[in-house]
Amino acid sequence: MEGQHNYLCAGRNDCIVDKIRRKNCPACRLRKCCQAGMVLGGRKFKKFNKVRVMRALDAVALPPPVGIQNESQALSQRITFSPNQELQLLHPVINLLISIEPEMIYAGYDNTKIHNSSSLLSSLNQLGERQLLSVVKWSKLLPGFRNLHIDDQITLIQYSWMSLMVFGLGWRSYKHVSGQMLYFAPDLILNEQRMKESSFYSLCLTMWQISKEFVKLQISQEEFLCMKVLVLLNTIPLEGLRSQNQFEEMRSNYIRELIKAIGLRQKAVVPSSQRFYQLTKFLDSLHDLVKQLHLYCLNTFIQARALSIEFPEMMSEVIAAQLPKILAGMVKHLYFHTK
């Protein structure tokens, strides 16, 4: 697809595009082309390739390997260990997840200036770019992830980045402002009034729904960290991954870690099983919620020039390469429960 694409739909972005009516709405025709897998010629990106990701990964130093002590060592040392030390001893993977969790990322947003929706969305995209790079670095430190084929690692990040962004947003909003506002970053927090003033209020409500679910379930840090890994592993290609067996083993391991995290606060068997059901239903619900974000993101990306919205390079690569596939149903979403 070549040339300029400053198109706006006069309707609701759902015009019928067929052989006869294909020229009626250029905006919807362009959207259909993207969903069919065509690439925007006006945005010729380098492929989200191995070299670039490997450079990002190599910039991070690996921590020393985490060893799980044998049962006799654990029992002999439990008597003298504090609760935090006991967590390190008996739950080494959860403890490692705590240690590798990225630091808070700032948006660089100037709250003293008056911003319109376009500048706000551009700032959110810049923040998303930094968070995407943070996800790449975090994944390198994630036990089991580097055992997967490099193509699988890239695919999983590309498919899950939006889910990870909004899941992290929900957690920050829950922890820092009790789910009352959207806590994108310490310098970019939207209260309900600012949400209403934006052009994407309905989208804010979708994201707000996720943070309210955190409040409702009172999710612990350990539960959140295990669930975050499962969000990374929640969508795969229809044909499967190159290292599918290793992927399934890794996913099963983190499901077990989530059960352990639940056990830290729920000692009885019945409450633990109920808690697991609640948390996994929440994870399943993310697929439909994130689909709304994907649709909005792709529509905005297609009309970026007309709307004066900036999209950073790495995020643009992922959107152009993967969002049309995801929205066209060319991926497999993994569910814990039948719909």
mmCIF file of C-alpha atoms in Angstrom:
data_model
loop_
_atom_site.group_PDB
_atom_site.id
_atom_site.type_symbol
_atom_site.label_atom_id
_atom_site.label_comp_id
_atom_site.label_asym_id
_atom_site.label_seq_id
_atom_site.Cartn_x
_atom_site.Cartn_y
_atom_site.Cartn_z
ATOM 1 C CA MET A 1 0.000 0.000 0.000
ATOM 2 C CA GLU A 2 1.679 3.173 -1.198
ATOM 3 C CA GLY A 3 1.096 6.902 -0.916
ATOM 4 C CA GLN A 4 -0.499 9.108 1.700
ATOM 5 C CA HIS A 5 -3.158 7.658 3.984
ATOM 6 C CA ASN A 6 -4.741 10.673 5.676
ATOM 7 C CA TYR A 7 -8.217 9.188 5.554
ATOM 8 C CA LEU A 8 -11.111 9.657 7.957
ATOM 9 C CA CYS A 9 -14.292 7.597 7.952
ATOM 10 C CA ALA A 10 -17.487 9.664 7.743
ATOM 11 C CA GLY A 11 -19.362 6.879 9.507
ATOM 12 C CA ARG A 12 -18.415 4.598 12.395
ATOM 13 C CA ASN A 13 -15.372 2.875 10.874
ATOM 14 C CA ASP A 14 -17.505 -0.115 9.881
ATOM 15 C CA CYS A 15 -18.366 0.585 6.227
ATOM 16 C CA ILE A 16 -18.938 -2.379 3.902
ATOM 17 C CA VAL A 17 -15.969 -2.851 1.582
ATOM 18 C CA ASP A 18 -16.578 -5.111 -1.417
ATOM 19 C CA LYS A 19 -15.935 -5.088 -5.163
ATOM 20 C CA ILE A 20 -18.738 -2.616 -5.869
ATOM 21 C CA ARG A 21 -18.402 -0.318 -2.838
ATOM 22 C CA ARG A 22 -14.631 -0.427 -2.375
ATOM 23 C CA LYS A 23 -14.184 3.245 -3.350
ATOM 24 C CA ASN A 24 -16.911 4.622 -1.087
ATOM 25 C CA CYS A 25 -14.740 4.896 2.045
ATOM 26 C CA PRO A 26 -10.927 4.973 1.649
ATOM 27 C CA ALA A 27 -10.438 4.775 5.435
ATOM 28 C CA CYS A 28 -12.368 1.510 5.839
ATOM 29 C CA ARG A 29 -10.802 0.118 2.663
ATOM 30 C CA LEU A 30 -7.341 0.808 4.078
ATOM 31 C CA ARG A 31 -8.320 -0.839 7.369
ATOM 32 C CA LYS A 32 -9.515 -3.957 5.547
ATOM 33 C CA CYS A 33 -6.227 -4.112 3.617
ATOM 34 C CA CYS A 34 -4.298 -3.986 6.906
ATOM 35 C CA GLN A 35 -6.449 -6.727 8.415
ATOM 36 C CA ALA A 36 -5.752 -8.853 5.347
ATOM 37 C CA GLY A 37 -2.047 -8.647 6.140
ATOM 38 C CA MET A 38 -0.888 -5.933 3.750
ATOM 39 C CA VAL A 39 1.876 -3.625 4.989
ATOM 40 C CA LEU A 40 1.717 0.141 4.830
ATOM 41 C CA GLY A 41 4.076 1.233 2.064
ATOM 42 C CA GLY A 42 4.245 4.702 3.579
ATOM 43 C CA ARG A 43 5.727 3.053 6.707
ATOM 44 C CA LYS A 44 8.404 0.667 5.516
ATOM 45 C CA PHE A 45 9.730 -0.646 8.766
ATOM 46 C CA LYS A 46 12.560 -2.990 9.309
ATOM 47 C CA LYS A 47 11.237 -6.285 10.522
ATOM 48 C CA PHE A 48 11.000 -6.600 14.311
ATOM 49 C CA ASN A 49 14.066 -8.748 13.905
ATOM 50 C CA LYS A 50 16.341 -10.967 15.925
ATOM 51 C CA VAL A 51 19.319 -8.597 15.797
ATOM 52 C CA ARG A 52 17.459 -5.683 17.351
ATOM 53 C CA VAL A 53 15.875 -7.771 20.081
ATOM 54 C CA MET A 54 19.142 -9.575 20.809
ATOM 55 C CA ARG A 55 20.889 -6.213 21.242
ATOM 56 C CA ALA A 56 18.252 -5.176 23.750
ATOM 57 C CA LEU A 57 18.609 -8.476 25.540
ATOM 58 C CA ASP A 58 22.392 -8.397 25.599
ATOM 59 C CA ALA A 59 22.302 -4.998 27.300
ATOM 60 C CA VAL A 60 21.039 -6.744 30.421
ATOM 61 C CA ALA A 61 23.355 -8.691 32.697
ATOM 62 C CA LEU A 62 22.079 -12.087 33.749
ATOM 63 C CA PRO A 63 21.783 -12.676 37.501
ATOM 64 C CA PRO A 64 23.434 -15.691 39.066
ATOM 65 C CA PRO A 65 21.437 -18.889 38.539
ATOM 66 C CA VAL A 66 18.748 -19.544 41.100
ATOM 67 C CA GLY A 67 19.171 -22.906 42.733
ATOM 68 C CA ILE A 68 16.391 -24.673 44.589
ATOM 69 C CA GLN A 69 17.809 -26.153 47.745
ATOM 70 C CA ASN A 70 16.985 -29.725 48.608
ATOM 71 C CA GLU A 71 14.330 -30.562 51.168
ATOM 72 C CA SER A 72 16.706 -31.379 54.028
ATOM 73 C CA GLN A 73 18.508 -28.040 53.676
ATOM 74 C CA ALA A 74 15.203 -26.204 53.634
ATOM 75 C CA LEU A 75 13.890 -27.909 56.756
ATOM 76 C CA SER A 76 17.112 -27.357 58.687
ATOM 77 C CA GLN A 77 17.222 -23.632 57.915
ATOM 78 C CA ARG A 78 13.547 -22.702 58.289
ATOM 79 C CA ILE A 79 13.819 -22.368 62.061
ATOM 80 C CA THR A 80 16.193 -19.396 61.953
ATOM 81 C CA PHE A 81 14.849 -17.632 58.856
ATOM 82 C CA SER A 82 12.553 -14.606 58.862
ATOM 83 C CA PRO A 83 9.353 -14.690 56.740
ATOM 84 C CA ASN A 84 11.092 -12.860 53.880
ATOM 85 C CA GLN A 85 14.035 -15.261 53.987
ATOM 86 C CA GLU A 86 11.622 -18.178 54.106
ATOM 87 C CA LEU A 87 9.983 -16.860 50.931
ATOM 88 C CA GLN A 88 13.398 -16.810 49.254
ATOM 89 C CA LEU A 89 14.115 -20.346 50.412
ATOM 90 C CA LEU A 90 10.799 -22.073 49.725
ATOM 91 C CA HIS A 91 9.633 -20.046 46.713
ATOM 92 C CA PRO A 92 12.780 -19.162 44.730
ATOM 93 C CA VAL A 93 10.961 -18.501 41.451
ATOM 94 C CA ILE A 94 8.486 -16.082 43.031
ATOM 95 C CA ASN A 95 11.347 -14.373 44.834
ATOM 96 C CA LEU A 96 13.210 -14.028 41.523
ATOM 97 C CA LEU A 97 10.116 -12.533 39.872
ATOM 98 C CA ILE A 98 10.072 -9.908 42.616
ATOM 99 C CA SER A 99 13.751 -9.098 42.075
ATOM 100 C CA ILE A 100 13.523 -8.712 38.272
ATOM 101 C CA GLU A 101 10.362 -6.598 38.216
ATOM 102 C CA PRO A 102 11.234 -3.414 36.251
ATOM 103 C CA GLU A 103 11.388 -0.059 37.982
ATOM 104 C CA MET A 104 8.662 2.520 37.443
ATOM 105 C CA ILE A 105 8.901 4.221 34.049
ATOM 106 C CA TYR A 106 8.169 7.938 33.689
ATOM 107 C CA ALA A 107 6.257 9.375 30.743
ATOM 108 C CA GLY A 108 8.062 12.723 30.616
ATOM 109 C CA TYR A 109 4.643 14.383 30.498
ATOM 110 C CA ASP A 110 4.405 18.089 31.353
ATOM 111 C CA ASN A 111 1.241 18.464 33.420
ATOM 112 C CA THR A 112 1.649 22.249 33.595
ATOM 113 C CA LYS A 113 0.814 22.635 29.898
ATOM 114 C CA ILE A 114 -2.581 22.337 28.256
ATOM 115 C CA HIS A 115 -2.642 19.215 26.098
ATOM 116 C CA ASN A 116 -5.133 18.067 23.495
ATOM 117 C CA SER A 117 -6.033 14.421 22.911
ATOM 118 C CA SER A 118 -3.461 14.043 20.128
ATOM 119 C CA SER A 119 -0.551 15.167 22.299
ATOM 120 C CA LEU A 120 -1.812 12.998 25.171
ATOM 121 C CA LEU A 121 -1.994 9.928 22.925
ATOM 122 C CA SER A 122 1.468 10.718 21.547
ATOM 123 C CA SER A 123 2.815 10.851 25.111
ATOM 124 C CA LEU A 124 1.126 7.535 25.925
ATOM 125 C CA ASN A 125 2.708 6.017 22.815
ATOM 126 C CA GLN A 126 6.148 7.251 23.863
ATOM 127 C CA LEU A 127 5.564 5.720 27.293
ATOM 128 C CA GLY A 128 4.415 2.494 25.637
ATOM 129 C CA GLU A 129 7.638 2.363 23.622
ATOM 130 C CA ARG A 130 9.721 2.566 26.818
ATOM 131 C CA GLN A 131 7.551 -0.063 28.462
ATOM 132 C CA LEU A 132 7.895 -2.342 25.435
ATOM 133 C CA LEU A 133 11.683 -2.166 25.681
ATOM 134 C CA SER A 134 11.369 -2.866 29.408
ATOM 135 C CA VAL A 135 9.313 -5.990 28.623
ATOM 136 C CA VAL A 136 12.025 -7.240 26.265
ATOM 137 C CA LYS A 137 14.689 -6.822 28.962
ATOM 138 C CA TRP A 138 12.463 -8.347 31.655
ATOM 139 C CA SER A 139 11.768 -11.409 29.518
ATOM 140 C CA LYS A 140 15.482 -12.220 29.289
ATOM 141 C CA LEU A 141 15.641 -12.588 33.060
ATOM 142 C CA LEU A 142 12.483 -14.686 33.197
ATOM 143 C CA PRO A 143 13.232 -18.316 34.139
ATOM 144 C CA GLY A 144 12.452 -20.572 31.195
ATOM 145 C CA PHE A 145 11.864 -17.895 28.564
ATOM 146 C CA ARG A 146 15.308 -18.037 26.977
ATOM 147 C CA ASN A 147 14.910 -21.797 26.558
ATOM 148 C CA LEU A 148 12.401 -21.013 23.811
ATOM 149 C CA HIS A 149 13.465 -20.476 20.201
ATOM 150 C CA ILE A 150 14.363 -16.811 19.581
ATOM 151 C CA ASP A 151 11.559 -16.526 16.999
ATOM 152 C CA ASP A 152 9.107 -17.764 19.627
ATOM 153 C CA GLN A 153 10.392 -15.234 22.156
ATOM 154 C CA ILE A 154 9.830 -12.395 19.690
ATOM 155 C CA THR A 155 6.394 -13.696 18.694
ATOM 156 C CA LEU A 156 5.198 -13.972 22.292
ATOM 157 C CA ILE A 157 6.331 -10.420 23.066
ATOM 158 C CA GLN A 158 4.671 -9.063 19.923
ATOM 159 C CA TYR A 159 1.386 -10.829 20.659
ATOM 160 C CA SER A 160 1.229 -9.933 24.351
ATOM 161 C CA TRP A 161 2.695 -6.427 24.606
ATOM 162 C CA MET A 162 -0.677 -4.656 24.733
ATOM 163 C CA SER A 163 -1.986 -7.099 27.343
ATOM 164 C CA LEU A 164 1.157 -6.619 29.442
ATOM 165 C CA MET A 165 0.885 -2.808 29.196
ATOM 166 C CA VAL A 166 -2.716 -2.689 30.367
ATOM 167 C CA PHE A 167 -2.182 -5.393 33.007
ATOM 168 C CA GLY A 168 0.678 -3.351 34.467
ATOM 169 C CA LEU A 169 -1.482 -0.221 34.298
ATOM 170 C CA GLY A 170 -4.188 -2.002 36.269
ATOM 171 C CA TRP A 171 -1.689 -3.034 38.937
ATOM 172 C CA ARG A 172 -0.199 0.467 39.311
ATOM 173 C CA SER A 173 -3.659 2.034 39.463
ATOM 174 C CA TYR A 174 -4.639 -0.453 42.167
ATOM 175 C CA LYS A 175 -1.478 -0.079 44.270
ATOM 176 C CA HIS A 176 -0.920 3.680 44.038
ATOM 177 C CA VAL A 177 -4.403 5.221 43.739
ATOM 178 C CA SER A 178 -6.680 2.363 44.904
ATOM 179 C CA GLY A 179 -8.130 2.011 41.415
ATOM 180 C CA GLN A 180 -9.660 5.515 41.547
ATOM 181 C CA MET A 181 -7.635 6.804 38.579
ATOM 182 C CA LEU A 182 -5.515 5.492 35.708
ATOM 183 C CA TYR A 183 -1.885 5.496 36.861
ATOM 184 C CA PHE A 184 0.018 5.335 33.559
ATOM 185 C CA ALA A 185 3.169 6.752 35.181
ATOM 186 C CA PRO A 186 4.053 8.866 38.237
ATOM 187 C CA ASP A 187 3.877 11.947 35.984
ATOM 188 C CA LEU A 188 0.852 10.849 33.945
ATOM 189 C CA ILE A 189 -2.244 10.050 36.007
ATOM 190 C CA LEU A 190 -5.763 10.516 34.646
ATOM 191 C CA ASN A 191 -8.696 11.112 36.962
ATOM 192 C CA GLU A 192 -12.237 10.603 35.695
ATOM 193 C CA GLN A 193 -12.602 14.235 34.660
ATOM 194 C CA ARG A 194 -9.481 14.096 32.492
ATOM 195 C CA MET A 195 -10.693 10.809 31.013
ATOM 196 C CA LYS A 196 -13.988 12.442 30.019
ATOM 197 C CA GLU A 197 -12.163 15.391 28.458
ATOM 198 C CA SER A 198 -10.123 13.075 26.223
ATOM 199 C CA SER A 199 -11.276 11.726 22.864
ATOM 200 C CA PHE A 200 -10.868 8.153 24.091
ATOM 201 C CA TYR A 201 -13.083 8.081 27.174
ATOM 202 C CA SER A 202 -14.623 4.716 26.241
ATOM 203 C CA LEU A 203 -11.118 3.287 25.994
ATOM 204 C CA CYS A 204 -10.283 4.690 29.436
ATOM 205 C CA LEU A 205 -13.347 2.930 30.833
ATOM 206 C CA THR A 206 -12.074 -0.365 29.417
ATOM 207 C CA MET A 207 -8.686 0.107 31.077
ATOM 208 C CA TRP A 208 -10.322 1.318 34.273
ATOM 209 C CA GLN A 209 -12.360 -1.878 34.388
ATOM 210 C CA ILE A 210 -9.126 -3.860 34.678
ATOM 211 C CA SER A 211 -7.826 -1.793 37.604
ATOM 212 C CA LYS A 212 -11.187 -2.149 39.362
ATOM 213 C CA GLU A 213 -10.883 -5.920 39.018
ATOM 214 C CA PHE A 214 -7.536 -5.711 40.837
ATOM 215 C CA VAL A 215 -9.282 -3.827 43.646
ATOM 216 C CA LYS A 216 -12.161 -6.291 43.774
ATOM 217 C CA LEU A 217 -9.861 -9.328 43.973
ATOM 218 C CA GLN A 218 -7.249 -7.629 46.210
ATOM 219 C CA ILE A 219 -4.474 -9.282 44.229
ATOM 220 C CA SER A 220 -1.158 -9.731 46.053
ATOM 221 C CA GLN A 221 2.226 -8.849 44.576
ATOM 222 C CA GLU A 222 3.166 -12.530 44.300
ATOM 223 C CA GLU A 223 -0.080 -13.346 42.496
ATOM 224 C CA PHE A 224 0.344 -10.376 40.160
ATOM 225 C CA LEU A 225 3.885 -11.364 39.165
ATOM 226 C CA CYS A 226 2.889 -14.950 38.340
ATOM 227 C CA MET A 227 -0.170 -13.746 36.435
ATOM 228 C CA LYS A 228 1.982 -11.278 34.512
ATOM 229 C CA VAL A 229 4.112 -14.131 33.160
ATOM 230 C CA LEU A 230 0.951 -16.000 32.150
ATOM 231 C CA VAL A 231 -0.200 -12.868 30.294
ATOM 232 C CA LEU A 232 3.053 -13.033 28.311
ATOM 233 C CA LEU A 233 2.203 -16.645 27.484
ATOM 234 C CA ASN A 234 -1.491 -16.200 26.670
ATOM 235 C CA THR A 235 -1.443 -15.985 22.841
ATOM 236 C CA ILE A 236 0.383 -18.116 20.262
ATOM 237 C CA PRO A 237 0.267 -18.599 16.465
ATOM 238 C CA LEU A 238 -2.487 -20.855 15.111
ATOM 239 C CA GLU A 239 0.138 -23.323 13.937
ATOM 240 C CA GLY A 240 1.886 -23.309 17.311
ATOM 241 C CA LEU A 241 5.420 -22.284 18.259
ATOM 242 C CA ARG A 242 8.715 -23.750 17.104
ATOM 243 C CA SER A 243 9.478 -24.814 20.658
ATOM 244 C CA GLN A 244 5.897 -25.713 21.549
ATOM 245 C CA ASN A 245 6.826 -28.426 24.056
ATOM 246 C CA GLN A 246 9.153 -26.124 25.993
ATOM 247 C CA PHE A 247 6.475 -23.422 25.906
ATOM 248 C CA GLU A 248 3.822 -25.730 27.347
ATOM 249 C CA GLU A 249 6.224 -26.845 30.072
ATOM 250 C CA MET A 250 7.042 -23.240 30.940
ATOM 251 C CA ARG A 251 3.372 -22.260 31.057
ATOM 252 C CA SER A 252 2.550 -25.243 33.278
ATOM 253 C CA ASN A 253 5.393 -24.290 35.617
ATOM 254 C CA TYR A 254 4.059 -20.754 36.043
ATOM 255 C CA ILE A 255 0.536 -22.019 36.624
ATOM 256 C CA ARG A 256 2.016 -24.025 39.498
ATOM 257 C CA GLU A 257 3.832 -20.898 40.719
ATOM 258 C CA LEU A 258 0.515 -19.033 40.718
ATOM 259 C CA ILE A 259 -0.976 -21.805 42.862
ATOM 260 C CA LYS A 260 1.963 -21.408 45.260
ATOM 261 C CA ALA A 261 1.439 -17.637 45.348
ATOM 262 C CA ILE A 262 -2.220 -18.182 46.209
ATOM 263 C CA GLY A 263 -1.132 -20.585 48.949
ATOM 264 C CA LEU A 264 0.891 -17.834 50.618
ATOM 265 C CA ARG A 265 -2.360 -16.129 51.604
ATOM 266 C CA GLN A 266 -4.964 -18.888 51.291
ATOM 267 C CA LYS A 267 -4.065 -21.863 53.472
ATOM 268 C CA ALA A 268 -7.294 -23.864 53.164
ATOM 269 C CA VAL A 269 -7.727 -26.060 50.075
ATOM 270 C CA VAL A 270 -11.253 -24.890 49.183
ATOM 271 C CA PRO A 271 -10.555 -21.128 49.356
ATOM 272 C CA SER A 272 -7.355 -21.707 47.338
ATOM 273 C CA SER A 273 -9.250 -23.448 44.546
ATOM 274 C CA GLN A 274 -11.853 -20.683 44.526
ATOM 275 C CA ARG A 275 -9.105 -18.081 44.394
ATOM 276 C CA PHE A 276 -7.427 -19.857 41.462
ATOM 277 C CA TYR A 277 -10.765 -19.884 39.627
ATOM 278 C CA GLN A 278 -11.249 -16.136 40.210
ATOM 279 C CA LEU A 279 -7.753 -15.176 39.079
ATOM 280 C CA THR A 280 -7.801 -17.352 35.963
ATOM 281 C CA LYS A 281 -11.257 -16.034 34.995
ATOM 282 C CA PHE A 282 -9.745 -12.557 35.259
ATOM 283 C CA LEU A 283 -6.887 -13.600 32.966
ATOM 284 C CA ASP A 284 -9.366 -15.015 30.451
ATOM 285 C CA SER A 285 -11.356 -11.767 30.452
ATOM 286 C CA LEU A 286 -8.280 -9.818 29.330
ATOM 287 C CA HIS A 287 -8.558 -11.237 25.804
ATOM 288 C CA ASP A 288 -11.857 -9.466 25.064
ATOM 289 C CA LEU A 289 -10.851 -6.270 26.861
ATOM 290 C CA VAL A 290 -7.531 -6.025 25.029
ATOM 291 C CA LYS A 291 -9.256 -6.635 21.683
ATOM 292 C CA GLN A 292 -10.972 -3.260 22.118
ATOM 293 C CA LEU A 293 -7.563 -1.654 22.688
ATOM 294 C CA HIS A 294 -6.133 -3.404 19.622
ATOM 295 C CA LEU A 295 -8.958 -2.082 17.428
ATOM 296 C CA TYR A 296 -8.538 1.464 18.690
ATOM 297 C CA CYS A 297 -4.760 1.272 18.352
ATOM 298 C CA LEU A 298 -4.893 0.048 14.741
ATOM 299 C CA ASN A 299 -7.516 2.635 13.743
ATOM 300 C CA THR A 300 -5.442 5.407 15.298
ATOM 301 C CA PHE A 301 -2.251 4.089 13.714
ATOM 302 C CA ILE A 302 -3.819 4.089 10.245
ATOM 303 C CA GLN A 303 -5.008 7.679 10.689
ATOM 304 C CA ALA A 304 -1.944 8.860 12.635
ATOM 305 C CA ARG A 305 -0.944 11.574 10.177
ATOM 306 C CA ALA A 306 -4.444 13.008 9.908
ATOM 307 C CA LEU A 307 -4.856 12.972 13.687
ATOM 308 C CA SER A 308 -1.315 14.299 14.373
ATOM 309 C CA ILE A 309 -0.481 11.380 16.652
ATOM 310 C CA GLU A 310 3.098 10.124 16.910
ATOM 311 C CA PHE A 311 3.959 6.423 17.022
ATOM 312 C CA PRO A 312 7.541 5.473 17.989
ATOM 313 C CA GLU A 313 9.497 3.141 15.719
ATOM 314 C CA MET A 314 9.493 -0.129 17.656
ATOM 315 C CA MET A 315 5.809 0.141 18.543
ATOM 316 C CA SER A 316 5.020 0.963 14.907
ATOM 317 C CA GLU A 317 6.820 -2.178 13.783
ATOM 318 C CA VAL A 318 4.779 -4.364 16.112
ATOM 319 C CA ILE A 319 1.479 -2.712 15.203
ATOM 320 C CA ALA A 320 2.063 -2.959 11.446
ATOM 321 C CA ALA A 321 3.331 -6.543 11.602
ATOM 322 C CA GLN A 322 1.043 -8.162 14.169
ATOM 323 C CA LEU A 323 -2.152 -6.260 14.995
ATOM 324 C CA PRO A 324 -3.831 -7.052 11.646
ATOM 325 C CA LYS A 325 -3.100 -10.761 12.212
ATOM 326 C CA ILE A 326 -4.420 -10.682 15.772
ATOM 327 C CA LEU A 327 -7.614 -8.849 14.807
ATOM 328 C CA ALA A 328 -8.156 -11.138 11.815
ATOM 329 C CA GLY A 329 -8.180 -14.152 14.149
ATOM 330 C CA MET A 330 -4.889 -15.560 12.863
ATOM 331 C CA VAL A 331 -3.684 -16.311 16.405
ATOM 332 C CA LYS A 332 -4.771 -18.675 19.165
ATOM 333 C CA HIS A 333 -5.771 -17.180 22.512
ATOM 334 C CA LEU A 334 -5.207 -19.546 25.425
ATOM 335 C CA TYR A 335 -8.033 -19.806 27.955
ATOM 336 C CA PHE A 336 -8.219 -21.474 31.347
ATOM 337 C CA HIS A 337 -11.991 -21.895 31.095
ATOM 338 C CA THR A 338 -14.341 -22.645 28.201
ATOM 339 C CA LYS A 339 -16.212 -19.566 27.023
#
